[in-house]
């Protein structure tokens, strides 16, 4: 964990996969099968896919393929992932963390679509935030900051007043590009330069500040 022990904010923007929900088992199954079908190294594919929309990952991994094919195959991938909830569980601390945010400004900002995010949050037993930005709401995938900027706007706060929770390189890059501070969650996060890093959500406490803001305490 970094030396930062406390942050203040007006609103929180939360990634889903790897941050609130551990869906690694499904992601590994689906994307390693995809890699094998396309003659790609599974380990190298897994370095790319976390945090991005599927078609954006495919574009990086198969740069000469038309985007129309990537979008078509991503629809198949989303359908498969949406039907496969085997091994989907909450990240440690996620239930208590989300419970502590009840009535406080926060939003889900995910590269998943509505169906996949609905199923995964339900499979993990987690409540869906009232505000949700999904793949359908953006023109560009993370690491583009569009999703986080839309989440901040939907909540009615300036980017600088928001703190992002993310696990992936693409997501952390997106949050920082949006002008936000970023809490990195999990083992993947530390390498990408978040503002502060925690092993999981048991290492975060949230309280309402005296001025109506939020106080985040780490450790």
Short mmCIF file of C-alpha atoms in Angstrom, two decimals:
data_model
loop_
_atom_site.label_atom_id
_atom_site.label_comp_id
_atom_site.label_asym_id
_atom_site.label_seq_id
_atom_site.Cartn_x
_atom_site.Cartn_y
_atom_site.Cartn_z
CA UNK A 1 0.00 0.00 0.00
CA UNK A 2 1.17 3.55 -0.72
CA UNK A 3 1.86 6.19 1.93
CA UNK A 4 -1.56 7.82 1.38
CA UNK A 5 -3.80 6.98 4.34
CA UNK A 6 -6.80 9.24 3.75
CA UNK A 7 -8.65 10.96 0.89
CA UNK A 8 -11.67 13.22 0.76
CA UNK A 9 -14.18 13.32 -2.09
CA UNK A 10 -17.68 14.37 -3.03
CA UNK A 11 -18.50 11.16 -4.96
CA UNK A 12 -17.10 7.71 -5.74
CA UNK A 13 -16.99 6.00 -9.14
CA UNK A 14 -16.68 2.23 -8.91
CA UNK A 15 -15.47 -0.26 -11.48
CA UNK A 16 -17.11 -3.69 -11.22
CA UNK A 17 -14.93 -6.63 -12.34
CA UNK A 18 -11.90 -7.05 -10.10
CA UNK A 19 -13.00 -4.14 -7.92
CA UNK A 20 -16.39 -5.18 -6.52
CA UNK A 21 -16.86 -8.56 -8.19
CA UNK A 22 -14.27 -11.30 -8.64
CA UNK A 23 -15.17 -12.69 -12.06
CA UNK A 24 -11.67 -13.90 -12.92
CA UNK A 25 -12.78 -17.53 -13.26
CA UNK A 26 -15.27 -16.66 -16.02
CA UNK A 27 -12.94 -14.21 -17.75
CA UNK A 28 -10.15 -16.78 -17.79
CA UNK A 29 -12.42 -19.50 -19.22
CA UNK A 30 -13.90 -17.34 -21.95
CA UNK A 31 -10.81 -15.45 -23.05
CA UNK A 32 -8.38 -18.38 -22.93
CA UNK A 33 -10.80 -20.34 -25.11
CA UNK A 34 -10.98 -17.34 -27.47
CA UNK A 35 -7.17 -17.14 -27.54
CA UNK A 36 -6.85 -20.83 -28.42
CA UNK A 37 -9.36 -20.48 -31.26
CA UNK A 38 -7.34 -17.62 -32.73
CA UNK A 39 -3.92 -19.19 -32.20
CA UNK A 40 -2.88 -16.63 -29.58
CA UNK A 41 -0.98 -17.13 -26.33
CA UNK A 42 -3.48 -17.21 -23.48
CA UNK A 43 -1.14 -15.55 -20.98
CA UNK A 44 -0.52 -12.65 -23.35
CA UNK A 45 -4.25 -12.27 -24.03
CA UNK A 46 -5.00 -12.10 -20.29
CA UNK A 47 -2.57 -9.19 -19.95
CA UNK A 48 -4.77 -7.15 -22.31
CA UNK A 49 -8.41 -7.96 -21.59
CA UNK A 50 -8.95 -6.73 -18.03
CA UNK A 51 -10.83 -3.45 -17.86
CA UNK A 52 -11.55 -3.03 -21.56
CA UNK A 53 -14.65 -3.73 -23.58
CA UNK A 54 -14.21 -6.97 -25.49
CA UNK A 55 -14.13 -5.41 -28.95
CA UNK A 56 -11.36 -3.03 -27.82
CA UNK A 57 -9.30 -5.95 -26.53
CA UNK A 58 -9.84 -7.83 -29.79
CA UNK A 59 -8.70 -4.78 -31.76
CA UNK A 60 -5.41 -4.72 -29.85
CA UNK A 61 -4.87 -8.46 -30.14
CA UNK A 62 -5.93 -8.79 -33.81
CA UNK A 63 -4.96 -5.38 -35.23
CA UNK A 64 -5.49 -6.33 -38.87
CA UNK A 65 -9.05 -7.58 -38.39
CA UNK A 66 -11.99 -5.34 -39.37
CA UNK A 67 -13.75 -3.76 -36.38
CA UNK A 68 -17.08 -5.11 -37.60
CA UNK A 69 -15.78 -8.62 -36.91
CA UNK A 70 -14.59 -7.58 -33.46
CA UNK A 71 -18.01 -6.15 -32.60
CA UNK A 72 -19.76 -9.26 -33.88
CA UNK A 73 -17.52 -11.62 -31.95
CA UNK A 74 -17.78 -9.43 -28.85
CA UNK A 75 -21.56 -9.87 -28.91
CA UNK A 76 -20.99 -13.63 -28.80
CA UNK A 77 -18.47 -13.22 -25.98
CA UNK A 78 -20.88 -11.08 -23.94
CA UNK A 79 -23.64 -13.63 -24.36
CA UNK A 80 -21.33 -16.40 -23.15
CA UNK A 81 -20.07 -14.39 -20.17
CA UNK A 82 -23.60 -13.30 -19.23
CA UNK A 83 -24.72 -16.94 -19.10
CA UNK A 84 -21.70 -18.11 -17.07
CA UNK A 85 -21.80 -17.10 -13.39
CA UNK A 86 -19.83 -20.10 -12.10
CA UNK A 87 -17.22 -18.80 -9.66
CA UNK A 88 -18.46 -15.19 -9.59
CA UNK A 89 -18.07 -13.93 -6.01
CA UNK A 90 -17.71 -10.58 -4.27
CA UNK A 91 -14.26 -9.11 -3.75
CA UNK A 92 -13.48 -9.35 0.00
CA UNK A 93 -15.02 -6.40 1.79
CA UNK A 94 -17.33 -5.44 -1.10
CA UNK A 95 -20.66 -6.11 0.69
CA UNK A 96 -19.74 -3.96 3.70
CA UNK A 97 -18.14 -1.32 1.50
CA UNK A 98 -21.28 -0.90 -0.63
CA UNK A 99 -23.47 -0.94 2.47
CA UNK A 100 -21.44 1.97 3.83
CA UNK A 101 -22.21 3.95 0.66
CA UNK A 102 -25.99 3.78 1.09
CA UNK A 103 -27.34 7.31 0.65
CA UNK A 104 -23.92 8.66 -0.41
CA UNK A 105 -23.08 9.75 -3.99
CA UNK A 106 -21.61 6.86 -5.95
CA UNK A 107 -21.94 5.20 -9.35
CA UNK A 108 -20.92 2.00 -11.10
CA UNK A 109 -18.73 2.65 -14.17
CA UNK A 110 -18.10 -0.63 -15.97
CA UNK A 111 -16.97 -1.89 -19.36
CA UNK A 112 -19.66 -4.58 -19.09
CA UNK A 113 -23.06 -4.04 -20.69
CA UNK A 114 -26.34 -3.83 -18.78
CA UNK A 115 -27.10 -7.55 -18.92
CA UNK A 116 -23.63 -8.69 -17.85
CA UNK A 117 -23.30 -6.13 -15.04
CA UNK A 118 -26.80 -6.98 -13.76
CA UNK A 119 -26.05 -10.71 -13.67
CA UNK A 120 -22.60 -10.40 -12.11
CA UNK A 121 -23.65 -8.02 -9.34
CA UNK A 122 -26.60 -10.31 -8.57
CA UNK A 123 -24.43 -13.45 -8.62
CA UNK A 124 -22.06 -11.78 -6.16
CA UNK A 125 -24.98 -10.75 -3.95
CA UNK A 126 -24.19 -7.04 -4.29
CA UNK A 127 -26.68 -4.16 -4.60
CA UNK A 128 -26.67 -2.25 -7.86
CA UNK A 129 -25.91 1.46 -7.42
CA UNK A 130 -28.70 3.79 -8.50
CA UNK A 131 -26.39 5.34 -11.11
CA UNK A 132 -24.71 3.00 -13.58
CA UNK A 133 -22.57 3.75 -16.65
CA UNK A 134 -22.19 0.69 -18.90
CA UNK A 135 -20.83 -0.18 -22.34
CA UNK A 136 -24.06 1.07 -23.92
CA UNK A 137 -23.46 4.58 -22.55
CA UNK A 138 -20.04 5.30 -24.05
CA UNK A 139 -18.48 5.58 -27.49
CA UNK A 140 -14.98 4.69 -26.28
CA UNK A 141 -13.77 1.92 -23.97
CA UNK A 142 -11.43 2.39 -21.03
CA UNK A 143 -8.61 3.56 -21.02
CA UNK A 144 -10.58 6.44 -22.54
CA UNK A 145 -11.94 8.55 -19.63
CA UNK A 146 -15.43 8.96 -21.14
CA UNK A 147 -17.16 6.55 -18.77
CA UNK A 148 -15.80 8.17 -15.62
CA UNK A 149 -16.55 11.66 -16.91
CA UNK A 150 -20.13 10.60 -17.64
CA UNK A 151 -20.43 9.07 -14.18
CA UNK A 152 -19.27 12.30 -12.54
CA UNK A 153 -21.66 14.36 -14.67
CA UNK A 154 -24.58 12.04 -13.89
CA UNK A 155 -23.91 12.48 -10.17
CA UNK A 156 -23.48 16.22 -10.59
CA UNK A 157 -19.87 16.58 -9.46
CA UNK A 158 -16.68 17.91 -11.03
CA UNK A 159 -14.08 15.28 -11.97
CA UNK A 160 -11.62 16.61 -9.38
CA UNK A 161 -14.21 15.95 -6.65
CA UNK A 162 -14.50 12.26 -7.55
CA UNK A 163 -12.43 9.25 -6.49
CA UNK A 164 -12.30 6.19 -8.74
CA UNK A 165 -11.95 2.59 -7.51
CA UNK A 166 -10.28 0.37 -10.15
CA UNK A 167 -8.22 -2.80 -10.48
CA UNK A 168 -6.95 -2.80 -14.09
CA UNK A 169 -4.33 -0.83 -15.97
CA UNK A 170 -6.90 0.38 -18.50
CA UNK A 171 -9.27 1.50 -15.76
CA UNK A 172 -6.62 3.26 -13.69
CA UNK A 173 -5.37 5.06 -16.79
CA UNK A 174 -8.94 6.14 -17.57
CA UNK A 175 -9.53 7.48 -14.08
CA UNK A 176 -6.31 9.46 -14.02
CA UNK A 177 -6.98 10.80 -17.54
CA UNK A 178 -10.36 12.02 -16.27
CA UNK A 179 -8.55 14.16 -13.70
CA UNK A 180 -9.62 11.98 -10.79
CA UNK A 181 -7.75 10.34 -7.96
CA UNK A 182 -7.72 6.55 -8.17
CA UNK A 183 -7.80 3.85 -5.52
CA UNK A 184 -6.22 0.72 -6.98
CA UNK A 185 -7.78 -2.52 -5.74
CA UNK A 186 -6.01 -5.88 -5.80
CA UNK A 187 -2.74 -7.33 -7.00
CA UNK A 188 -2.95 -6.00 -10.57
CA UNK A 189 -3.39 -2.37 -9.57
CA UNK A 190 -0.11 -1.33 -7.98
CA UNK A 191 1.89 -1.46 -11.22
CA UNK A 192 -0.24 1.24 -12.87
CA UNK A 193 0.34 4.19 -10.55
CA UNK A 194 -2.93 4.72 -8.68
CA UNK A 195 -3.11 7.40 -6.02
CA UNK A 196 -3.38 4.74 -3.33
CA UNK A 197 -3.53 0.94 -3.47
CA UNK A 198 -5.30 -1.60 -1.27
CA UNK A 199 -5.29 -5.39 -1.38
CA UNK A 200 -9.09 -5.53 -1.29
CA UNK A 201 -12.04 -3.54 0.03
CA UNK A 202 -11.53 -4.65 3.62
CA UNK A 203 -8.76 -2.02 3.63
CA UNK A 204 -11.15 0.92 3.05
CA UNK A 205 -13.48 2.73 5.43
CA UNK A 206 -15.96 5.34 4.20
CA UNK A 207 -17.67 7.98 6.30
CA UNK A 208 -19.72 11.08 5.59
CA UNK A 209 -17.69 14.23 6.19
CA UNK A 210 -18.92 17.19 8.21
CA UNK A 211 -19.21 19.27 5.03
CA UNK A 212 -21.37 16.70 3.25
CA UNK A 213 -18.42 15.12 1.48
CA UNK A 214 -16.88 11.70 1.89
CA UNK A 215 -13.86 10.68 3.94
CA UNK A 216 -11.94 7.59 2.84
CA UNK A 217 -9.55 5.99 5.32
CA UNK A 218 -7.14 3.26 4.21
CA UNK A 219 -5.46 0.59 6.27
#
